Coordinates of C-alpha atoms in Angstrom, one line a residue:
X1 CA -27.2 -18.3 -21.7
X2 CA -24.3 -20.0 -23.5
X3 CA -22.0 -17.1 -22.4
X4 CA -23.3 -17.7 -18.6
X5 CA -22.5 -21.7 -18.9
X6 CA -19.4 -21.3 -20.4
X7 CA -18.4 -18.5 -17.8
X8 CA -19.7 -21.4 -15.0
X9 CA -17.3 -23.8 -16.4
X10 CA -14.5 -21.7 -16.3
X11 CA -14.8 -20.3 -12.9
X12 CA -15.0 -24.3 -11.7
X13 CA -11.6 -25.1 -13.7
X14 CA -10.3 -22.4 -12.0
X15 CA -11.6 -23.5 -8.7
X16 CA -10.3 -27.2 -9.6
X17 CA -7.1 -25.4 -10.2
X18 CA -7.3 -23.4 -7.1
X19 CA -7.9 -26.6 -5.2
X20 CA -4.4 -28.9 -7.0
X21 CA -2.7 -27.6 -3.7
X22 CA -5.6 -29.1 -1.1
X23 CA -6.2 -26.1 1.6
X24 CA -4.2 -27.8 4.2
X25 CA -1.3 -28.0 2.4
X26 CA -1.7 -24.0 1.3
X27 CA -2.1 -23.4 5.4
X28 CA 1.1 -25.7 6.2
X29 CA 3.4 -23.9 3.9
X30 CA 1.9 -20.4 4.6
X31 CA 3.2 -21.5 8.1
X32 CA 6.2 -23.1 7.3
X33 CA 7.9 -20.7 4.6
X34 CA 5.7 -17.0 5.8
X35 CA 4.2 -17.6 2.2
X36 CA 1.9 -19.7 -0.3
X37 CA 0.6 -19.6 -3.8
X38 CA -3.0 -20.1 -4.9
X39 CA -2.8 -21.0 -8.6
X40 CA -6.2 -20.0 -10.3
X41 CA -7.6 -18.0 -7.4
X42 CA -9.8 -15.6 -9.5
X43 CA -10.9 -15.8 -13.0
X44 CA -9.0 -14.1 -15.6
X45 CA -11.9 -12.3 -17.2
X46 CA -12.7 -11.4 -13.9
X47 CA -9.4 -9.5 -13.0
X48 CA -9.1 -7.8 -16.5
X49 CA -12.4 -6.1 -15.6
X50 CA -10.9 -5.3 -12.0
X51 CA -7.8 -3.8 -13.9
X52 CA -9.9 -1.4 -16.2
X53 CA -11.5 -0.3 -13.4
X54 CA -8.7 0.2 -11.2
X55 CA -6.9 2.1 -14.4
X56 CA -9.9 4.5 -14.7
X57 CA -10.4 4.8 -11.1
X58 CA -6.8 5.7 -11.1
X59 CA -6.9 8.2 -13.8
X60 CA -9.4 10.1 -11.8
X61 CA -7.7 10.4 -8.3
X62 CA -4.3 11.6 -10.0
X63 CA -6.5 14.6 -11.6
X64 CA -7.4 15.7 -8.1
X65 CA -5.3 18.2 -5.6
X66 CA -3.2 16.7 -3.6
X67 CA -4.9 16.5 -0.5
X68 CA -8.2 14.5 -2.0
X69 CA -5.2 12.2 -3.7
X70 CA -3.6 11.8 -0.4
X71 CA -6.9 10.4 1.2
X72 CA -7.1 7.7 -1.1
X73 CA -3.8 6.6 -1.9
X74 CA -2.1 3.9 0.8
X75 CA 1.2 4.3 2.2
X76 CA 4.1 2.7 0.1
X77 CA 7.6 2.6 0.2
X78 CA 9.5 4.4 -3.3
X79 CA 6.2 5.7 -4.1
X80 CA 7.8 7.0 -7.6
X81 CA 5.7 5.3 -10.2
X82 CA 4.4 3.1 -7.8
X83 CA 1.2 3.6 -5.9
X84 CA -1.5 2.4 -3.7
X85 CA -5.0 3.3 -4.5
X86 CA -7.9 2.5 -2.1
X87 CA -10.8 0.4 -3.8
X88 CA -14.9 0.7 -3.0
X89 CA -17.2 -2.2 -3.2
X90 CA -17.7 -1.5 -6.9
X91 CA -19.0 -4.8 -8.9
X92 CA -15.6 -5.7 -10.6
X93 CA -14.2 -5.3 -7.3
X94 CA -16.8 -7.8 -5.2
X95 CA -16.3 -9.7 -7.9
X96 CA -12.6 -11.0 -7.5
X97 CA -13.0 -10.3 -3.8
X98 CA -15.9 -13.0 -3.5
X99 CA -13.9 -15.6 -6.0
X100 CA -10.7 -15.0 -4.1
X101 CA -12.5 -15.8 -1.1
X102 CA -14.1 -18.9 -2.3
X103 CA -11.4 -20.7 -3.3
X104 CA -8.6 -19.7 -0.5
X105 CA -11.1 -19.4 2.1
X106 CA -10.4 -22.5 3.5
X107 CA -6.6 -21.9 4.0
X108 CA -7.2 -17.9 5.0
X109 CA -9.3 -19.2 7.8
X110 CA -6.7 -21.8 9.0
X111 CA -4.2 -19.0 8.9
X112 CA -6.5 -16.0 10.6
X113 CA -10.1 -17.5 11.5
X114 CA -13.9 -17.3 10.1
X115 CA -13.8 -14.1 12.2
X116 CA -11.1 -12.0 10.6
X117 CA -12.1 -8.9 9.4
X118 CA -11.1 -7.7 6.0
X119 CA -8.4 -4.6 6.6
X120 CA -7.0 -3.7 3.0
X121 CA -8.7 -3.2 -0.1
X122 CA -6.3 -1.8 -2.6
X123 CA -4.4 -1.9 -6.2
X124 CA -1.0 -1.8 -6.0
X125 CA 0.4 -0.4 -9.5
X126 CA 3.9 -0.3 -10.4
X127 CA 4.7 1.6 -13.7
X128 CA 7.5 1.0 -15.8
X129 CA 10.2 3.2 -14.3
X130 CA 9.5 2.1 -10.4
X131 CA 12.4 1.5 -8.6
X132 CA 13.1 -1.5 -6.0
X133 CA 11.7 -1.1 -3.0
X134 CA 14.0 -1.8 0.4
X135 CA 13.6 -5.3 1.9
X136 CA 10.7 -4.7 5.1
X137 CA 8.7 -6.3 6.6
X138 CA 4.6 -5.0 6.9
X139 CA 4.3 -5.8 10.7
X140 CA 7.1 -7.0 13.4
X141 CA 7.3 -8.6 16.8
X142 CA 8.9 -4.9 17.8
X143 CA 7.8 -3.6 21.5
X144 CA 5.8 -7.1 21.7
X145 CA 6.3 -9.0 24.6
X146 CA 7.1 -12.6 24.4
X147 CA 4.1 -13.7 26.1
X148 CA 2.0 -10.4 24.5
X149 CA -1.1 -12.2 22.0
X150 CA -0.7 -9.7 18.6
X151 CA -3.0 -10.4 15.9
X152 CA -1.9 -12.2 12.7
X153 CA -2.5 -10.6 9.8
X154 CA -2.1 -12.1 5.8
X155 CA -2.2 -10.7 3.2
X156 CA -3.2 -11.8 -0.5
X157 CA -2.0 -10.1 -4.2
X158 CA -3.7 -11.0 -6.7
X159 CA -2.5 -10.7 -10.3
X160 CA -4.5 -8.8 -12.5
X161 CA -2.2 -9.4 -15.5
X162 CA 0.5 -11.9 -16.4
X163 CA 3.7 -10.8 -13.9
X164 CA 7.0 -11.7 -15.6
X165 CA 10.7 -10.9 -14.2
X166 CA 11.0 -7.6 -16.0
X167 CA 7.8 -5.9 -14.3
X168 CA 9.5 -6.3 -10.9
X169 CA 7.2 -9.5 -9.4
X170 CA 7.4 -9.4 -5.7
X171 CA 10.5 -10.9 -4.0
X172 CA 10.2 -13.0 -1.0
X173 CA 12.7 -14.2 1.4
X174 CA 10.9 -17.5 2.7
X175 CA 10.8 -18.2 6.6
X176 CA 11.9 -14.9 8.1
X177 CA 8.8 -14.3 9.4
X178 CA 9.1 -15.3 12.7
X179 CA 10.5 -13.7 16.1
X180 CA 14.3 -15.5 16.1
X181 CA 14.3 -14.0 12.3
X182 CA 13.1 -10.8 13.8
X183 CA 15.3 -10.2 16.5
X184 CA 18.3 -11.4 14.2
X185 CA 18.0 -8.9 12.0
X186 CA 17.1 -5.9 13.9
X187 CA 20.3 -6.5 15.0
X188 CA 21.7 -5.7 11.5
X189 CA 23.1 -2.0 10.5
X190 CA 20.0 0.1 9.3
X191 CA 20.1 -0.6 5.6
X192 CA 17.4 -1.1 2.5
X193 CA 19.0 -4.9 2.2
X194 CA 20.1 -5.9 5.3
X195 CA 23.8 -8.1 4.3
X196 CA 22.0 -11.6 6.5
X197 CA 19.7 -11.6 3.7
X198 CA 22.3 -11.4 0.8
X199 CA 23.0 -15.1 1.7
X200 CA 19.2 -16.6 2.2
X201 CA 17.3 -18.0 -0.7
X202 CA 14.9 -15.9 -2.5
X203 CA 12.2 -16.5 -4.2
X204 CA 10.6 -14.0 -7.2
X205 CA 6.6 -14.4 -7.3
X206 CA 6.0 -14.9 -11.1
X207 CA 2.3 -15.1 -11.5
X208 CA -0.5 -15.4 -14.2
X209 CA -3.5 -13.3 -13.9
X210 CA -5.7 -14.6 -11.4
X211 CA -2.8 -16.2 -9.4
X212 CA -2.0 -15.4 -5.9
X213 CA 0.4 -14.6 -3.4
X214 CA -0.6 -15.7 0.1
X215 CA 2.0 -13.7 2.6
X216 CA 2.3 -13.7 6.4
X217 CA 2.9 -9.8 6.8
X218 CA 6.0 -10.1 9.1
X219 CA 7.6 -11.9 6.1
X220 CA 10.6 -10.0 5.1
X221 CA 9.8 -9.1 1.1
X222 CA 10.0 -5.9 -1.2
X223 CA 8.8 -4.8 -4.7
X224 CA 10.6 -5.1 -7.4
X225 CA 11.9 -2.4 -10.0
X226 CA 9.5 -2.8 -13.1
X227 CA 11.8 -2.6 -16.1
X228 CA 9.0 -3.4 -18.7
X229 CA 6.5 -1.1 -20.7
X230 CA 4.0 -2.3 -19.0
X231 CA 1.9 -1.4 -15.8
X232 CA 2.0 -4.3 -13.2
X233 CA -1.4 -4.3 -11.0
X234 CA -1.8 -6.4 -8.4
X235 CA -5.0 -6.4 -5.9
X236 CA -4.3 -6.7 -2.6
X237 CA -6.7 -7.9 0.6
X238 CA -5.7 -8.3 3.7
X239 CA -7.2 -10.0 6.6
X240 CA -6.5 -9.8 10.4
X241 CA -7.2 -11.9 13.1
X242 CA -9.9 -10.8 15.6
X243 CA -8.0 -12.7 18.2
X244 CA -5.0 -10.9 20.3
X245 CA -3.9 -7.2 19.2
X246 CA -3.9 -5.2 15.9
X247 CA 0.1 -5.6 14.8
X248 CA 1.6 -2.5 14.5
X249 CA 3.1 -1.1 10.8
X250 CA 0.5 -2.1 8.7
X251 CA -0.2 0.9 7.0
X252 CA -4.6 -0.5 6.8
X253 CA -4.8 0.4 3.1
X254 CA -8.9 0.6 3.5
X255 CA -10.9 3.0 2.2
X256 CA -13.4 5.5 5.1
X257 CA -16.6 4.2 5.6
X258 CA -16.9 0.9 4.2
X259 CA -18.7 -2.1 6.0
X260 CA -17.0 -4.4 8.4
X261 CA -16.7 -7.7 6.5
X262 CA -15.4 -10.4 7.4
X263 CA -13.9 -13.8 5.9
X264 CA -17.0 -15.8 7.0
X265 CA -19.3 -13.4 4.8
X266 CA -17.3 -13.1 2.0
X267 CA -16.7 -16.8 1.6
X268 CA -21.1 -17.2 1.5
X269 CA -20.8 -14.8 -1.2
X270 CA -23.1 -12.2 0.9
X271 CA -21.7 -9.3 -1.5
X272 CA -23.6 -10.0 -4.9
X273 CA -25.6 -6.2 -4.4
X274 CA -23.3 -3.9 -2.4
X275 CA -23.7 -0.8 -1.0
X276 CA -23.5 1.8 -3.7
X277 CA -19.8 3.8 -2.1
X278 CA -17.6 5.5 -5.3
X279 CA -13.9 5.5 -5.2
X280 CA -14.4 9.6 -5.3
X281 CA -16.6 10.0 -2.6
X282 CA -14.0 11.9 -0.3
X283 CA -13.1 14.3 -2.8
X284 CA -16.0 17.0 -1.6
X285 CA -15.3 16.1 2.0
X286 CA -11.3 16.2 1.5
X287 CA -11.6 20.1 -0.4
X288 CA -13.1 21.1 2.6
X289 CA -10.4 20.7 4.7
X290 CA -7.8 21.6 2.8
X291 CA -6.9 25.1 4.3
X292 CA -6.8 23.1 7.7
X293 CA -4.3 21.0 6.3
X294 CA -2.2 23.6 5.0
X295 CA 1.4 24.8 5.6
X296 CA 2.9 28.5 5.9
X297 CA 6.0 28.2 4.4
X298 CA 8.7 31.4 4.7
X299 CA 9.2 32.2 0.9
X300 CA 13.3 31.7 1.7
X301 CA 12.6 28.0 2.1
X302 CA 9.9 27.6 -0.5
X303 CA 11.9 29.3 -3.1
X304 CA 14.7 26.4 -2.8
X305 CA 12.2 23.9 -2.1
X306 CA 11.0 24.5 -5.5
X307 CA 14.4 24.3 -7.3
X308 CA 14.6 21.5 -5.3
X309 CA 11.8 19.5 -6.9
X310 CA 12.4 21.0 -10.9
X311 CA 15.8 19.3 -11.0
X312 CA 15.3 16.1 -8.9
X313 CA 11.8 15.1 -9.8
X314 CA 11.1 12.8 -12.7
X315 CA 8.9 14.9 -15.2
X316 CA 6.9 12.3 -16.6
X317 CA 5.7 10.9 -13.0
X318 CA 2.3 12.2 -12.2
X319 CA 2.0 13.2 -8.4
X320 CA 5.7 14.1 -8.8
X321 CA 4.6 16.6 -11.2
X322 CA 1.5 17.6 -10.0
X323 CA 3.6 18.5 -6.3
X324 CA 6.3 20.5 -8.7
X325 CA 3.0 22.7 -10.3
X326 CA 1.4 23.1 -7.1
X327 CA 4.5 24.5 -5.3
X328 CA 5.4 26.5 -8.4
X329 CA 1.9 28.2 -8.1
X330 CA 2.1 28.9 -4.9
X331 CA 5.4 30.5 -5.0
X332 CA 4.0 32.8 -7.9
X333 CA 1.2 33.6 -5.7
X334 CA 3.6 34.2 -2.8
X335 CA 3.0 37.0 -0.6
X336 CA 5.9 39.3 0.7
X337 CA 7.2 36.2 3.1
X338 CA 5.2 33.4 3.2
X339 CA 3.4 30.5 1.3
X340 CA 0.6 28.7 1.8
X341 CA 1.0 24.8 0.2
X342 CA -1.1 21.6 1.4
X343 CA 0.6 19.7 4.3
X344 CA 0.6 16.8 1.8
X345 CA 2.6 18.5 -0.5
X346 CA 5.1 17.9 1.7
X347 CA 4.6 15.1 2.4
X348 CA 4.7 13.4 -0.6
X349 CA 8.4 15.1 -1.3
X350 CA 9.4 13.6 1.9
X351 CA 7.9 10.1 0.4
X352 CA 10.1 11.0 -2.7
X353 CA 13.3 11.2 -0.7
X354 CA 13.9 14.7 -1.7
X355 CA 13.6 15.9 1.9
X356 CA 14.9 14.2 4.8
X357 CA 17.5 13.8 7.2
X358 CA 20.5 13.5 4.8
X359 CA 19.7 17.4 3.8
X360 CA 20.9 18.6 7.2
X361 CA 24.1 17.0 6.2
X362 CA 24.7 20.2 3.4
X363 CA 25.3 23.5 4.5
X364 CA 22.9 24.8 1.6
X365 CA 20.0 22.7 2.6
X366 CA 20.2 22.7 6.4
X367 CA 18.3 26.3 6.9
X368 CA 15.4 25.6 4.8
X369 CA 15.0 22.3 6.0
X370 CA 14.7 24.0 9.6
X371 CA 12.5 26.4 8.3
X372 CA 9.9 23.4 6.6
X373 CA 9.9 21.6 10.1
X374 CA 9.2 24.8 11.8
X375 CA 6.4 25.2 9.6
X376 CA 5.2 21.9 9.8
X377 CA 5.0 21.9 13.7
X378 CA 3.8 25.0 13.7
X379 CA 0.5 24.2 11.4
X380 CA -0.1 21.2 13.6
X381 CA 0.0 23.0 16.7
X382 CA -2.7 25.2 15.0
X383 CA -4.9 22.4 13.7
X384 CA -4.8 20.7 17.3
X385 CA -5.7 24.0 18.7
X386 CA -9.1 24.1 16.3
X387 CA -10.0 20.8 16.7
X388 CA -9.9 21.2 20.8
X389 CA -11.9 24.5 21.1
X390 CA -14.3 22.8 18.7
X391 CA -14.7 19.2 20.7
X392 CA -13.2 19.8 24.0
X393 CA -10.5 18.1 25.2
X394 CA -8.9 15.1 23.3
X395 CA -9.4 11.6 25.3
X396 CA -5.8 10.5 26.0
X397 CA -4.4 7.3 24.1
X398 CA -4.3 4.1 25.9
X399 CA -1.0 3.2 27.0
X400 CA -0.9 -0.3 24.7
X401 CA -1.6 1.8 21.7
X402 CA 0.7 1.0 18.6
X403 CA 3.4 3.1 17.1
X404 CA 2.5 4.8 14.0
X405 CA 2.0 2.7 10.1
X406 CA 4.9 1.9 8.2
X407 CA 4.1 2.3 4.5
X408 CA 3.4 -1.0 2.8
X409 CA 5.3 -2.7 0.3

């Protein structure tokens, strides 16, 4: 019972805390700058549960093949030693979710409205090693209209640990969130820091656990390079207005088959017994597709490929690894021409930057990297043709629908 008071008291100092910056001054600078902080957010004992869990749940997914892993990992820029794993509504989870929208709820609803639905539920971890991201943006004003309603979307990270200057906080680059800032700098040369930005203030987003970092997703920001010893976890929920369009780029970290919540419920606290939905559950349903989503690569470009990944792959980085023992077991296995790898084998050494464009550029490179693009249209021509002899015809896309998800930050 004493444990129970005192846990009371604490989560109403932290509310108190929370509630320093009044709501309306959170929403005006949120508006203002493309970013706020909410000191105090969540309680600290609740977010070093969240981070256990997250750690374990972690541990699991990078013990799985690559497809299952690729099903519940986001999308993320420099995806060495960084990563972006979906959460479900397990208890430590709810629990930061439902304090988080307590205290900011006020100021999330001024910003995105009692209606906006929930659209990422992930931990972003950055381990010591993880490189700087490139400055982005999560969503843009591109191939909107002037007059064109599009959704606002905000995002919040949540510090599940103490974030200091050496585990790479997140940098911001206040009030380049809106469409002059936008157009002004798609005018730059394509580059990971465009040179306008070399000369705007910046601001680093030191936090301590519990803390968080309210951010207009159009906000020009990027990760930075952790060079601690230590793991830094942030949760991240984002919310989008039902008003107007989905923005385009958001990469909707969320995991399959959740329930549609939105702020209004989680701010009444409706999620104190939630539906029973493990992290894992896709892994049966994942293992079952993976010959679908497999690749038929000519043993003269997976040979390469392989050398390729030993000697520019880091060998303590998990899914790095994991992508280097796969291919090198699949080359062993190797018919007389041809290997079969998962299609997100490759894509995760695209992620890495080990293929891309700036292969085509070398002589030695440019054949197999023909040959993996072959192979890759090829097994999606395939999987298109299964999926239409199984259920018909596929209904064509609207015309308004968005471009395809950036990764996130």
């Amino acid at each position: 019972r004493n444990a129970n008071v005192q846990a009371r008291w604490f989560y109403a100092c932290a509310l108190h805390i929370c509630m320093e910056a009044p709501a309306s001054s959170l929403s005006a600078t949120l508006e203002r700058d493309g970013f706020a902080y909410g000191r105090g957010a969540a309680l600290a004992a609740s977010c070093e549960r969240l981070r256990a869990h997250a750690d374990e749940a972690l541990a699991r997914v990078l013990d799985l093949d690559l497809d299952a892993q690729r099903d519940l990992f986001g999308e993320i820029r420099t995806p060495l030693y960084r990563r972006d794993l979906k959460l479900s509504l397990a208890p430590a989870v709810t629990q930061v979710l439902c304090e988080v929208a307590q205290a900011l709820g006020e100021s999330l609803q001024a910003a995105v409205g009692a209606a906006a639905n929930l659209c990422e539920l992930s931990v972003i971890s950055s381990d010591p090693g993880a490189e700087a991201q490139p400055t982005h943006c999560d969503t843009s004003y591109q191939g909107a209209a002037a007059d064109v309603a599009i959704g606002r979307l905000v995002s919040v990270f949540v510090a599940l640990q103490d974030i200091t200057a050496e585990m790479g906080p997140t940098q911001v680059w206040p009030r380049t969130h809106g469409r002059e800032e936008h157009s002004l700098l798609s005018l730059q040369p394509k580059s990971d820091f465009p040179a306008v930005l070399r000369d705007r203030p910046t601001e680093l987003a030191l936090l301590r656990t519990g803390d968080a970092l309210l951010m207009d997703s159009r906000l020009w920001h990027r990760g930075g390079a952790n060079k601690s010893r230590s793991r830094r976890s942030l949760l991240v929920l984002s919310f989008v207005s039902s008003e107007g369009g989905r923005p385009a780029g958001s990469t909707y970290s969320l995991l399959s088959g959740l329930p549609t919540l939105d702020l209004a419920r989680l701010r009444s606290g409706a999620l104190t017994t939630p539906p029973p939905h493990p992290t894992l559950c896709l892994a049966g349903r994942v293992g079952a597709r993976a010959r679908a989503r497999s690749v038929v690569l000519p043993l003269r470009a997976a040979v390469p490929l392989l050398d390729l990944a030993e000697r520019g792959l880091p060998e303590e980085e998990p899914v790095a690894q994991r992508c280097v023992r796969t291919l090198r077991e699949a080359v062993g296995a190797a018919g007389a021409s041809a290997v079969l790898v998962p299609a997100a084998l490759i894509h995760h050494l695209a992620s890495f930057r080990l293929l891309g464009p700036h292969l085509r550029a070398s002589s030695r490179w440019r054949s197999m990297h023909a040959d993996i693009e072959a192979a890759i249209a090829a097994a999606a021509a395939a999987e298109e043709g299964e999926e239409e002899e199984e259920t018909g015809p596929p209904t064509p896309p609207p015309s308004s629908s968005p471009p395809p998800p950036s990764p996130r930050s």
